[in-house]
Coordinates of C-alpha atoms in Angstrom, one line a residue:
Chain A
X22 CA -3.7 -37.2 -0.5
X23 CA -0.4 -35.2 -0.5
X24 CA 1.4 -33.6 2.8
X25 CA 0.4 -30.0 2.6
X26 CA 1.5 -27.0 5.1
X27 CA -0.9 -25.0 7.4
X28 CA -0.2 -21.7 4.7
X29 CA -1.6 -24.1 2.5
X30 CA -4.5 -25.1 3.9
X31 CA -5.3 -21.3 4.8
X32 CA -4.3 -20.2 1.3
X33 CA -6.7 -22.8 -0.1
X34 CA -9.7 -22.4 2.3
X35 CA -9.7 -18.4 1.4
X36 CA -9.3 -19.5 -1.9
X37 CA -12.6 -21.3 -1.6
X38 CA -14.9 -18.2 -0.4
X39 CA -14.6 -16.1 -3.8
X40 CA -17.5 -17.3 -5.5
X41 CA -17.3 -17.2 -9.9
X42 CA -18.0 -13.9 -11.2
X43 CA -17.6 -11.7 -8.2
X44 CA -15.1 -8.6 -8.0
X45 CA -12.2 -8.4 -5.2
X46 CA -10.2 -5.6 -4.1
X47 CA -6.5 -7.5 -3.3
X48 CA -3.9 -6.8 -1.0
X49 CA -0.2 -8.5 -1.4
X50 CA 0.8 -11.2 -0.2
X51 CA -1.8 -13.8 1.2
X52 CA -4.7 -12.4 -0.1
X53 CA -3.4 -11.8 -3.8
X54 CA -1.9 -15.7 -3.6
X55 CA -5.5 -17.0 -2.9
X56 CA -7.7 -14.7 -5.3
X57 CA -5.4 -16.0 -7.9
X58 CA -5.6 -19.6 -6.5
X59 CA -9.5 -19.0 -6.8
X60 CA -9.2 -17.5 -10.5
X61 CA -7.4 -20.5 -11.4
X62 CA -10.0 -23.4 -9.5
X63 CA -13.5 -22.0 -9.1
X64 CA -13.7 -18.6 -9.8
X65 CA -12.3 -18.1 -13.3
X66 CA -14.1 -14.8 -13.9
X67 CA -13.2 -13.3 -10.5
X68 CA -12.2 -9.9 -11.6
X69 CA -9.1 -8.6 -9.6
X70 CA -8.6 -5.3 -8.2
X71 CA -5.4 -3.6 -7.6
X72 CA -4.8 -0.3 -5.4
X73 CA -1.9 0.7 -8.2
X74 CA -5.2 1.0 -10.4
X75 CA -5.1 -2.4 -12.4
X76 CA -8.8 -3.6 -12.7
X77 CA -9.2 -6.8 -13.6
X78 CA -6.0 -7.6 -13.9
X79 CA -5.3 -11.7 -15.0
X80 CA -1.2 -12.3 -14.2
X81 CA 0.3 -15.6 -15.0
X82 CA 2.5 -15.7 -12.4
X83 CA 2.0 -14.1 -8.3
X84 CA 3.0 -10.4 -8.3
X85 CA 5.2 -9.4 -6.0
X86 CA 4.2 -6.3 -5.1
X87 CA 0.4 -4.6 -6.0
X88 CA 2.2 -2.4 -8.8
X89 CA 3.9 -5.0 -10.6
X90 CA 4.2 -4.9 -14.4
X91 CA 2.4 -8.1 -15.3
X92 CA -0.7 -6.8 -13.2
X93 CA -0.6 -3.5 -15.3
X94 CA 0.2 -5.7 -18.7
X95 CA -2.6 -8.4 -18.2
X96 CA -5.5 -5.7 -16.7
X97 CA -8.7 -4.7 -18.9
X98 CA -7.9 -1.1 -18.0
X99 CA -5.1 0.6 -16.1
X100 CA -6.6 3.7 -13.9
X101 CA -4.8 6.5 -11.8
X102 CA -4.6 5.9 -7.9
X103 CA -7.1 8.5 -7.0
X104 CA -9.7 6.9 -10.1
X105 CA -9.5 3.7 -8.1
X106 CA -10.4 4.7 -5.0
X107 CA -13.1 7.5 -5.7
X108 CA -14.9 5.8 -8.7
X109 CA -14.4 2.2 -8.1
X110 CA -14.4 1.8 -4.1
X111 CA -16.0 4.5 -2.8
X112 CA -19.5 3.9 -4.6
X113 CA -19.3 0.4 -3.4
X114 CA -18.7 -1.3 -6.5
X115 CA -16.6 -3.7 -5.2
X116 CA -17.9 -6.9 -3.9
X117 CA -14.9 -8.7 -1.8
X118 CA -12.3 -6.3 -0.4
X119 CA -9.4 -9.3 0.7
X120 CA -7.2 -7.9 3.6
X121 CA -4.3 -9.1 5.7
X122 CA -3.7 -7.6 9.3
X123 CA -1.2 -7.5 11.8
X124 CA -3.6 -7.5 15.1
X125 CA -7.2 -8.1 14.9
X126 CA -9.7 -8.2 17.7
X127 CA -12.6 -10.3 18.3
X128 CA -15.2 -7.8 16.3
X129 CA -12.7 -7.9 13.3
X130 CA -11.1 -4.3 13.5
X131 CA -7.7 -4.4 12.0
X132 CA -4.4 -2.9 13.3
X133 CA -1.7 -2.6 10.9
X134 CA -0.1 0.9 12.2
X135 CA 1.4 0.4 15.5
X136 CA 1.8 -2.9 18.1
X137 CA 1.3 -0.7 21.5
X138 CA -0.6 1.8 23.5
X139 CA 1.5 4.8 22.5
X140 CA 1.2 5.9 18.7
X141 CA 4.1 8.5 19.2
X142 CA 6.0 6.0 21.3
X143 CA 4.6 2.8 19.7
X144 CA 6.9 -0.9 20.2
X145 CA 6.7 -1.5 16.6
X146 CA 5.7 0.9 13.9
X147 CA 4.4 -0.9 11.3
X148 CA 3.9 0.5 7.5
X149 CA 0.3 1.8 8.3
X150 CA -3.3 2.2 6.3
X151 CA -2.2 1.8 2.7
X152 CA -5.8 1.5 1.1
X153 CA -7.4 -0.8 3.8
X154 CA -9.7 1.6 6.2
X155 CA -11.6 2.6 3.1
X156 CA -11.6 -1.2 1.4
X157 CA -12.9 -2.1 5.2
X158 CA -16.0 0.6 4.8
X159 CA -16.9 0.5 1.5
X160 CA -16.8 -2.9 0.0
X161 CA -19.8 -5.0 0.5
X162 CA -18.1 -7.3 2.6
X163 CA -14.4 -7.8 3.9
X164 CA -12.7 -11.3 4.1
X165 CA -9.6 -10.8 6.4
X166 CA -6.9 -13.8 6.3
X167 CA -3.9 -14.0 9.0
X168 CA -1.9 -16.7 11.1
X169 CA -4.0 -17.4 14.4
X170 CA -1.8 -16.7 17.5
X171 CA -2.2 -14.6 20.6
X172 CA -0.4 -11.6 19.5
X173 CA -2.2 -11.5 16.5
X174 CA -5.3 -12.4 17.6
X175 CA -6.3 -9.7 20.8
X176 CA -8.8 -8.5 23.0
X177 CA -8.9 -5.2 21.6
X178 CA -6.5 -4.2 18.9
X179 CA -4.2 -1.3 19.9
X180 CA -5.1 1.0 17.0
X181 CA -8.1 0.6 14.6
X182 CA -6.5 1.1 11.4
X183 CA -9.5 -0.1 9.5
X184 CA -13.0 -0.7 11.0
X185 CA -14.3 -3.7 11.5
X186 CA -17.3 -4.5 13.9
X187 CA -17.1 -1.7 16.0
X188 CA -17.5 -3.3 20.0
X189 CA -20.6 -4.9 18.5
X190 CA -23.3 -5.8 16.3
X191 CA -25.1 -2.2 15.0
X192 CA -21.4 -0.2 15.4
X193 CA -21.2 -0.2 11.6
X194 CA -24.9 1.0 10.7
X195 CA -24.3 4.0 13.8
X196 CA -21.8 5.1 11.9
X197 CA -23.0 5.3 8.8
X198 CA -20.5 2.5 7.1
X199 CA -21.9 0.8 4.0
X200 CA -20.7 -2.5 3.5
X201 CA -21.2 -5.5 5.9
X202 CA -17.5 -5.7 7.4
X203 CA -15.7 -8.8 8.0
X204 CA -17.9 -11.9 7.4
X205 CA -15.3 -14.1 7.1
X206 CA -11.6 -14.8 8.9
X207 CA -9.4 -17.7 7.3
X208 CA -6.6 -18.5 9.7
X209 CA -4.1 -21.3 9.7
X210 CA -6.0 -23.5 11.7
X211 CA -9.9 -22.7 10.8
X212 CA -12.5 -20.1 10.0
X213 CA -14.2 -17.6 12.1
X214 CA -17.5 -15.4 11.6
X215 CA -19.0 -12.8 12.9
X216 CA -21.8 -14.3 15.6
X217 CA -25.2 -12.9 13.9
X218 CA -26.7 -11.5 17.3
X219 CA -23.4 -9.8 18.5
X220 CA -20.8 -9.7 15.5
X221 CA -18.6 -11.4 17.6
X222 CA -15.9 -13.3 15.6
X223 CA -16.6 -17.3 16.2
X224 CA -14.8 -20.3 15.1
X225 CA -17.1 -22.0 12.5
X226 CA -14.7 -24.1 10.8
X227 CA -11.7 -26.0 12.4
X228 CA -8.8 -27.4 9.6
X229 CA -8.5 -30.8 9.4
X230 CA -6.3 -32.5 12.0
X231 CA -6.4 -28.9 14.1
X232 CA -7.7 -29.8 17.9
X233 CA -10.1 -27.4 19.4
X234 CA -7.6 -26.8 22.1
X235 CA -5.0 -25.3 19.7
X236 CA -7.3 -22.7 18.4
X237 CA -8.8 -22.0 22.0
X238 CA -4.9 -21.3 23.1
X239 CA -4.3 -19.4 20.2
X240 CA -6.8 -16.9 20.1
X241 CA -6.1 -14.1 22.6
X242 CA -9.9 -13.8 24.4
X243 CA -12.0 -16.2 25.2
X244 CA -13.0 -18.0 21.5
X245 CA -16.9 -18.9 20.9
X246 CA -17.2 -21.4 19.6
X247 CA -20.2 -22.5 16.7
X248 CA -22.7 -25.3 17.8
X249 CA -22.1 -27.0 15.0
X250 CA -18.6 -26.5 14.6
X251 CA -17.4 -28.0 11.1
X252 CA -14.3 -29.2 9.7
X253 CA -12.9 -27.6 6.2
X254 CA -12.6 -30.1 3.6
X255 CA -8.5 -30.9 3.1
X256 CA -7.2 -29.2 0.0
X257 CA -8.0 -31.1 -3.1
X258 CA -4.9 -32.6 -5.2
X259 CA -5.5 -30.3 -7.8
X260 CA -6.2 -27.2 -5.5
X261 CA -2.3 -27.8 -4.0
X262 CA -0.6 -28.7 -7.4
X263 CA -2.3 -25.3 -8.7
X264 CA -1.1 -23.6 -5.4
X265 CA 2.4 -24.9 -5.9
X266 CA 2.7 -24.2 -9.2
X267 CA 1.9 -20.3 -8.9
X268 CA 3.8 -20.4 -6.0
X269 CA 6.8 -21.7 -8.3
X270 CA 6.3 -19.0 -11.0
X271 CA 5.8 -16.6 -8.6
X272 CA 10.0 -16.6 -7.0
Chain B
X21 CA 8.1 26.0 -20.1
X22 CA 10.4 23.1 -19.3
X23 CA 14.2 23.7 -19.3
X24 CA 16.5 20.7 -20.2
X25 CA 18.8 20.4 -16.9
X26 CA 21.2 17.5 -15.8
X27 CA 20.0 16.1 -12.0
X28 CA 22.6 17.8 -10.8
X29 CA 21.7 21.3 -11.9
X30 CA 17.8 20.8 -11.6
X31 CA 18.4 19.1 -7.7
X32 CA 20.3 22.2 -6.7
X33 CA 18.1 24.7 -8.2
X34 CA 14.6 23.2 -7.2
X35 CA 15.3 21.3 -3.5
X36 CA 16.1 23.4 -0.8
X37 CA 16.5 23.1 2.8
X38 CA 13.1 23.0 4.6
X39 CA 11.1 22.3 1.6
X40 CA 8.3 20.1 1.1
X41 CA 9.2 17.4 -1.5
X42 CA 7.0 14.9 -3.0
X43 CA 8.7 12.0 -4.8
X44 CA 6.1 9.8 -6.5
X45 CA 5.6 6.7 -8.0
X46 CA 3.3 3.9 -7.6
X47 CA 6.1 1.0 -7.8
X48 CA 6.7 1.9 -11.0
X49 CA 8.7 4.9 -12.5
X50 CA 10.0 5.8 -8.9
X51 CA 12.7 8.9 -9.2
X52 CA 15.3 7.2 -7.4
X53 CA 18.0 8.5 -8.9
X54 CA 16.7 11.9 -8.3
X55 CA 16.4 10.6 -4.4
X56 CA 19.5 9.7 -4.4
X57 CA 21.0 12.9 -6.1
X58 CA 19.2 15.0 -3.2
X59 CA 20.8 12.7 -0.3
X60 CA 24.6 13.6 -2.0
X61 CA 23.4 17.5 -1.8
X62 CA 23.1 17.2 1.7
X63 CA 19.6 18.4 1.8
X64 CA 18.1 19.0 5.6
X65 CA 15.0 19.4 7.5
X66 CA 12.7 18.2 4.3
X67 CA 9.3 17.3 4.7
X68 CA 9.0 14.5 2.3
X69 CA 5.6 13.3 1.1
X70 CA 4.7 10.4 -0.7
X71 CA 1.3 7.6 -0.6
X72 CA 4.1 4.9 -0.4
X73 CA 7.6 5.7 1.3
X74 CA 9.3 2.8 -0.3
X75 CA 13.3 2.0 -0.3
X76 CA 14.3 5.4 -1.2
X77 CA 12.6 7.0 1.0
X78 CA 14.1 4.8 3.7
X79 CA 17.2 5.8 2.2
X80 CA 16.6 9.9 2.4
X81 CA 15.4 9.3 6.2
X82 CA 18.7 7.7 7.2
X83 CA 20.4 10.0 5.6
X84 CA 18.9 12.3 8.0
X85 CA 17.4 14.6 4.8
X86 CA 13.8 14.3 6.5
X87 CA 12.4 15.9 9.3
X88 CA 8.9 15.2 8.9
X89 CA 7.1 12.8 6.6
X90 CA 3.7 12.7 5.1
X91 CA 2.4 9.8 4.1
X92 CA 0.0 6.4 4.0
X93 CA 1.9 3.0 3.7
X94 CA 5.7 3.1 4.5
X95 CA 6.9 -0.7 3.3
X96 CA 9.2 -2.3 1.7
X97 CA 7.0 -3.8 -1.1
X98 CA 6.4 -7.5 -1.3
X99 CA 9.7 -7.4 1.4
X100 CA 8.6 -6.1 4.7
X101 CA 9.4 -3.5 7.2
X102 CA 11.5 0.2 6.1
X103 CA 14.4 -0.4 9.2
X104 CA 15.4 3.4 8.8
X105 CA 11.9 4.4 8.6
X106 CA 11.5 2.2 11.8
X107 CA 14.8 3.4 13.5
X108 CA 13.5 7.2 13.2
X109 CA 10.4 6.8 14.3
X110 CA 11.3 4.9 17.0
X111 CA 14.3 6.3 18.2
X112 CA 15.6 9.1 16.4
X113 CA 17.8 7.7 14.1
X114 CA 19.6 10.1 13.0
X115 CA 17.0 12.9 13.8
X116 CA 13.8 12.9 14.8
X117 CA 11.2 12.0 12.0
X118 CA 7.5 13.8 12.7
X119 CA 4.9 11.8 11.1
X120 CA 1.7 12.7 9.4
X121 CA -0.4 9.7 8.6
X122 CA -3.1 9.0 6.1
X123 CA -4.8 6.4 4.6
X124 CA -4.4 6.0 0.5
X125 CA -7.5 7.6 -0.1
X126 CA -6.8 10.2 1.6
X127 CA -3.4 11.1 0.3
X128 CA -5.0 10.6 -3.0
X129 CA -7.6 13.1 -2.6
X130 CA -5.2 16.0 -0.9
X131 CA -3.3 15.2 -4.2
X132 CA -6.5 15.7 -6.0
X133 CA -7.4 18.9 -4.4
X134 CA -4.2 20.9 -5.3
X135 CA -4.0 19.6 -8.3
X136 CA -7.8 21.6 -8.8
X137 CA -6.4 24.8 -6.8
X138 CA -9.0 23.8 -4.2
X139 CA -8.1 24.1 -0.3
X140 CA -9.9 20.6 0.4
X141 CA -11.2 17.6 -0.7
X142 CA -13.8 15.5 0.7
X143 CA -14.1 11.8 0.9
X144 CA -16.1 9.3 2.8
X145 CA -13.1 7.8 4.7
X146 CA -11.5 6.7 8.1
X147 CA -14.6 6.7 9.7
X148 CA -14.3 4.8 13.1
X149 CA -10.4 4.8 12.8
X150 CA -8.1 5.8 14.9
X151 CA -6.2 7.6 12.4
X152 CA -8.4 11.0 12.7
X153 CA -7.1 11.6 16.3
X154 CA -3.5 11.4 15.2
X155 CA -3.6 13.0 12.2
X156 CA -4.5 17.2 12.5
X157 CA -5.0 17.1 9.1
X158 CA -8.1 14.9 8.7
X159 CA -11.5 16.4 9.8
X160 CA -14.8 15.8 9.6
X161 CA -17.7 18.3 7.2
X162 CA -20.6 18.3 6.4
X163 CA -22.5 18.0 3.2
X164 CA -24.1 21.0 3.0
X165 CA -26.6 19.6 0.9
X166 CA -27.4 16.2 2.3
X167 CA -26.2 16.6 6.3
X168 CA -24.2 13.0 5.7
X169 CA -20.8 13.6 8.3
X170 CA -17.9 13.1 5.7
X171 CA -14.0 13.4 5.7
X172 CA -12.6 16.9 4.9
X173 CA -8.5 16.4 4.0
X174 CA -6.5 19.8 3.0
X175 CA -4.9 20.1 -0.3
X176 CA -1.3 19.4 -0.9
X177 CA 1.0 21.8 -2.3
X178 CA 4.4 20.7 -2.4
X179 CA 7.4 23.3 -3.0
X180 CA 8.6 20.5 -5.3
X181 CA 7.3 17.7 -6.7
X182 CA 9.6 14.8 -8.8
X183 CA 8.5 12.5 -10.7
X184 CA 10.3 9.6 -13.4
X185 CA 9.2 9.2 -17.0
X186 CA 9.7 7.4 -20.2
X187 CA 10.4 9.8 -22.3
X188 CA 10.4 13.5 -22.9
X189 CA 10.8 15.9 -26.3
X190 CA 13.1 18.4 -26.1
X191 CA 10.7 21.3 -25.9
X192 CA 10.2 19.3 -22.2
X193 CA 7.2 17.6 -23.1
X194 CA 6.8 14.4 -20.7
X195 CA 4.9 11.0 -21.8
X196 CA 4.2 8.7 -19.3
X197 CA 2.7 5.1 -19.7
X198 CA 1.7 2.0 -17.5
X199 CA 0.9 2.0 -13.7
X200 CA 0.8 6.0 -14.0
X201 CA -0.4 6.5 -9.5
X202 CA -0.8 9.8 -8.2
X203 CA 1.9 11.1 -10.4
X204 CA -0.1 13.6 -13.1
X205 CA -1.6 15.1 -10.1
X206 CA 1.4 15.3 -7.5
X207 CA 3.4 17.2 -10.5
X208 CA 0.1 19.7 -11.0
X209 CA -0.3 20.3 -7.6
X210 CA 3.3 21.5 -6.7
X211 CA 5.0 24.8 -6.7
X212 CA 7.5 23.3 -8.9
X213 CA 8.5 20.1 -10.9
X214 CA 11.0 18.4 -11.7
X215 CA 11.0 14.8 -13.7
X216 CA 13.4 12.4 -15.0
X217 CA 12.7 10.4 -18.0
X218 CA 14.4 7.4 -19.4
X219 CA 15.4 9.8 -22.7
X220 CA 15.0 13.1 -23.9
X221 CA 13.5 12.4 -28.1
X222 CA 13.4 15.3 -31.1
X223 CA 9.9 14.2 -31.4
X224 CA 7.2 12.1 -28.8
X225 CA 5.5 9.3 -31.1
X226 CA 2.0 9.4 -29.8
X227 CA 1.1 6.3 -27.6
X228 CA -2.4 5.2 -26.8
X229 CA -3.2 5.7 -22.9
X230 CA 0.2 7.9 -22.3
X231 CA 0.1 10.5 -19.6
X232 CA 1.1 13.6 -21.1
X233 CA 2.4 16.7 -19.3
X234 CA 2.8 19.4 -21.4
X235 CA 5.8 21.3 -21.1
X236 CA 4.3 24.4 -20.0
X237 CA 3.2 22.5 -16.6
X238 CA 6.7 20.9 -15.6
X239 CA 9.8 23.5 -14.5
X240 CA 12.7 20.8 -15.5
X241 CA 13.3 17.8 -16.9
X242 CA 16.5 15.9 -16.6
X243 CA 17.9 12.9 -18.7
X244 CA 18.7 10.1 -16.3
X245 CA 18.8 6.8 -18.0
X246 CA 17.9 4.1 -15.7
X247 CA 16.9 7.0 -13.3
X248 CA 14.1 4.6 -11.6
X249 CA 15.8 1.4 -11.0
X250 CA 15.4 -0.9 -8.5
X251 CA 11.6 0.1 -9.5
X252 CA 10.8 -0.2 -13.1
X253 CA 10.2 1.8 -16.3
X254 CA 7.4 0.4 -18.7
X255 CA 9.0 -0.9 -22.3
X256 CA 12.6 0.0 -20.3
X257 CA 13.5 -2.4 -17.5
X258 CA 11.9 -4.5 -15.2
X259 CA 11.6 -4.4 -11.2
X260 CA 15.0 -5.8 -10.0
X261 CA 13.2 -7.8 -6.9
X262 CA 16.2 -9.1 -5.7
X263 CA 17.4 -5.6 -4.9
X264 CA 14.2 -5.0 -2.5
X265 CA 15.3 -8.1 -0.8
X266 CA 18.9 -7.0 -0.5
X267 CA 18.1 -3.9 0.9
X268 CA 16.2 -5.4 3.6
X269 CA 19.6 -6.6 4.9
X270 CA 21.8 -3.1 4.3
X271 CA 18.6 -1.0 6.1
X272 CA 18.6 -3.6 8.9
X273 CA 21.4 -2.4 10.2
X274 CA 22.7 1.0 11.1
X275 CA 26.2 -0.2 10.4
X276 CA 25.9 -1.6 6.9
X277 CA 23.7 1.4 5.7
X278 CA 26.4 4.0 6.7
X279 CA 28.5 1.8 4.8
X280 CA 26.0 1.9 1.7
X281 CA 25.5 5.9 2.4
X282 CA 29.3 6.5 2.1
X283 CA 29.5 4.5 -1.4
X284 CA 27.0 6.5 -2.3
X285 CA 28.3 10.0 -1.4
X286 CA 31.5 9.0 -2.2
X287 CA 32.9 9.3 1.6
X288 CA 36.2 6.9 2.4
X289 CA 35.2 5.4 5.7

C-alpha cells in the first residue's frame, strides 16, 4: 500500500458514499474532485449536476470552476441557471446534493457567509449562499465534506447559511423542509452521522491510523461518539492512482 | 432596435451615475471589458448586481464605482476569496459597499420575475436561514391556494443590464451559445441593454441550442473582440485560469491593485 495524504483519504471515503446510478448536485472543489473520483471507481453512471446548468455532465479532467467549458461540452443537456434550480432542484429530483462549508455545527447547519456574531461587522466575510441553502432543503439528502478542526467544526455556527438539522431531530419536518439533510460528514480524519434519536452529528467512522483523541480535540463541542465506532477501509491502490491521475489532469 | 455603438459610446450613453447595473455571466461570456470600460468612465455610486461577483466585479468595487451590491456568491472561482470585495465590506475600502444578499435561487427567480413584468416571484427557499433577517428583500407568502408558507423575492429591474456574446448580425441580432446563466433573462428584465459580442456578422448562421435575442429586445451592441477574457467565449477562447490565480495576488493588496487600476486608466503613478 502507497503513502497517501489525509485529503486523500477524505477525498476517497466521500468518493465511496455515491452509490452507481444515483444523481448529485456538485459544488467545486472537494466535492466535484470526489463525485468524479466515484464516476470513475464505483459509480460510473453517477449523473453530475452543475449549478452553471450542466446536467450530467462527464469531464475528463477536474473543472476548475462549476461553469467550466468541458462541463458544458461533455453534459447531456446544457440548461439556463433559473431551469436548474426551479425544474431540477426544487421538485426534489435530485438525489445527493455534495456541499463544502466553512463552519458547521453539530446538527449539520452550514455557515459559509460570515465567521462572527455581527453580519454588518462580520471578522471575515466569506463569498456567501451561492446555490447551497436550497441544495440543503431540497435534495433528498446532503453529504457535507470539510477539514475537521475547531474553528471549523463549532458549537453553533455563527450564521445558518444552509439548513441542516435545525437544534434537533424534527427541526426539518417543523419547517416544512423535504429532503433528509446531512446524513453524512467526511472529514480528514473520519465520518460523522446524524445520531437517529437526536440528529446529532456522531463520529461513526475514524481513518485509519487517526486516534480517537485527535478527532475528540478537533471537533469544537463535545463529539459522540458511535458504540461501535469503525475504521474506514485505507484507499485502495487503484482508488489513489485514479485520484492522482484526475488530480494531474486537473492543474 | 439595436444600434451598432463602440464600448465607448454605448458605456457613456447607457451607465450613469447612481444606476443599477447588472453585468452577467455564468463563468462564461463575462463582459469584462465592458467592466472595465465603465471603471475608466469614472462611474459612481452604482448599485451593481450580479448571482456571482467574480474578478471584475472585485475590480469595479475597488475602484470605488459601487455603492451597493446585490448579489449571491462573491468568489473568486476555483481561487478563493474577492480581497476588494473583502476590504469594502469590511472596512470601507475605498467607500462603503451596502450589501444585499441572496441565495442563487433567489437571484434567479428576481431575474425571472422581471424578465415576465411580474413584481415577484415565489420559491420554496431559505427556509431556516439566516439570510431572511438580513436581507429586506426576501419575505415570506402564502399560497393562496394550498396555505404552504413560501418565499416571496421582488423582481429585478436594472437601469442597465450587460451582457457578452458570440456573435451578433448587423441589424443587432445577438446569438449566444454554451453555459448561457441568467443572461437571456437579466437582458429582458432591464430598462436597457447593452451586449458585447466577440463579432458583429452580415448574416447569423443558425446554431442548434443558441440563445437568441432579437434585436428589437437589446438597446446596443458593441464589437469588442476578446471583450470577456479572463472568462471564456464558446468556439472563441478558453478560461485563462492562470489569470484568476494572478489576480488573487494584485486584489490582495491595496497597493498593487492601485497599481493595476492606474495601468488600466492610464494614470502615471
Amino acid at each position: 500500500m502507497s503513502e497517501y495524504t489525509a485529503d486523500e483519504m477524505m477525498t476517497v471515503a466521500a468518493a465511496r458514499a455515491l452509490g452507481e446510478g444515483m444523481s448529485c448536485f456538485v459544488g467545486i472543489g472537494l466535492p466535484s474532485t470526489a463525485a468524479n473520483l466515484a464516476r470513475r471507481t464505483q459509480a460510473p453512471n453517477l449523473t453530475l449536476i452543475y449549478e452553471s446548468g450542466c446536467l450530467g455532465a462527464k469531464p475528463s479532467r477536474l473543472p476548475l470552476s462549476i461553469g467550466d467549458g468541458e462541463l458544458a461540452d461533455t453534459a447531456d443537456a446544457v440548461v439556463s441557471v433559473p431551469e436548474v434550480f426551479n425544474y431540477w432542484l426544487q421538485p426534489g429530483r435530485i438525489d445527493v446534493g455534495f456541499l463544502g462549508a466553512a463552519q458547521l455545527d453539530k446538527f449539520g447547519n452550514i455557515n459559509t457567509t460570515v465567521i462572527g456574531s455581527d453580519y454588518h461587522d462580520p471578522k471575515v466575510r466569506l463569498p456567501g449562499a451561492g446555490g447551497a441553502p436550497e441544495i440543503a432543503a431540497s435534495c433528498r439528502e446532503v453529504f457535507v465534506v470539510l477539514r475537521q478542526n475547531p474553528r471549523a467544526f463549532v458549537e453553533k455556527v455563527d450564521f445558518v447559511t444552509s439548513f441542516g438539522h435545525g437544534r434537533g431531530k424534527g427541526d426539518r419536518e417543523r419547517l416544512g423542509l423535504r429532503g433528509a439533510g446531512p446524513t453524512l460528514v467526511v472529514t480528514d480524519l473520519g465520518l460523522l452521522r446524524p445520531d437517529p434519536e437526536t440528529a446529532e452529528l456522531t463520529l461513526t467512522e475514524l481513518h485509519p491510523g487517526v486516534q480517537l483523541e485527535q478527532a475528540v480535540s478537533a471537533t469544537g463541542w463535545t463529539l459522540k461518539v458511535a458504540a461501535d465506532l469503525k475504521t474506514t477501509p485505507a484507499p485502495t491502490e487503484h482508488e489513489l492512482t485514479l485520484l492522482r491521475e484526475l488530480k494531474k489532469a486537473g492543474e | 432596435m439595436a444600434r451598432v455603438l463602440s464600448l465607448g459610446e454605448a458605456v457613456a450613453e447607457l451607465v450613469h451615475d447612481g444606476d443599477t447595473v447588472a453585468l452577467e455571466g455564468f463563468t462564461h461570456l463575462i463582459p469584462v471589458a465592458a467592466g472595465h470600460e465603465i471603471i475608466r468612465q469614472g462611474r459612481r455610486g452604482l448599485t451593481l448586481v450580479r448571482m456571482t461577483p467574480d474578478i471584475v466585479y472585485d475590480q469595479l468595487i475597488g475602484a470605488g464605482c459601487a455603492s451597493k451590491l446585490i448579489f449571491s456568491w462573491g468568489g473568486n472561482p476555483g481561487v478563493g476569496s474577492l480581497h476588494r470585495f473583502r476590504d469594502a465590506v469590511q472596512h470601507a475600502w475605498p467607500v462603503p459597499l451596502e450589501i444585499e444578499e441572496h441565495s442563487h435561487a433567489g437571484m434567479a427567480n428576481r431575474y425571472v420575475a422581471g424578465a415576465s413584468g411580474l413584481p415577484f416571484a415565489v420559491l420554496r427557499g431559505y427556509t431556516g436561514t439566516d439570510l431572511p433577517a438580513q436581507t429586506d428583500t426576501i419575505k415570506p407568502i402564502t399560497c393562496p391556494f394550498t396555505g404552504e408558507q413560501l418565499t416571496a423575492v421582488p423582481a429585478l429591474n436594472p437601469d442597465v443590464t450587460i451582457v457578452h456574446a458570440q456573435r451578433a448580425d448587423r441589424a443587432g441580432n445577438v446569438q449566444l451559445w454554451g453555459i448561457a446563466g441568467v443572461q437571456k433573462e437579466a437582458v429582458l428584465a432591464a430598462k436597457r441593454s447593452l451586449v458585447t459580442v466577440e463579432e458583429v456578422v452580415d448574416e447569423l448562421e443558425p446554431r442548434p441550442g443558441a440563445v437568441v435575442l432579437p434585436t428589437w429586445a437589446v438597446t446596443a451592441v458593441a464589437e469588442v473582440p476578446g471583450g470577456a477574457k479572463p472568462s471564456y467565449a464558446a468556439g472563441y477562447y478558453e478560461r485563462d485560469n492562470a489569470a484568476y490565480q494572478a489576480w488573487d495576488e494584485i486584489g490582495r493588496d491595496r497597493g498593487e491593485f492601485t497599481k493595476w487600476l492606474n495601468d488600466l486608466t492610464g494614470v502615471k503613478a
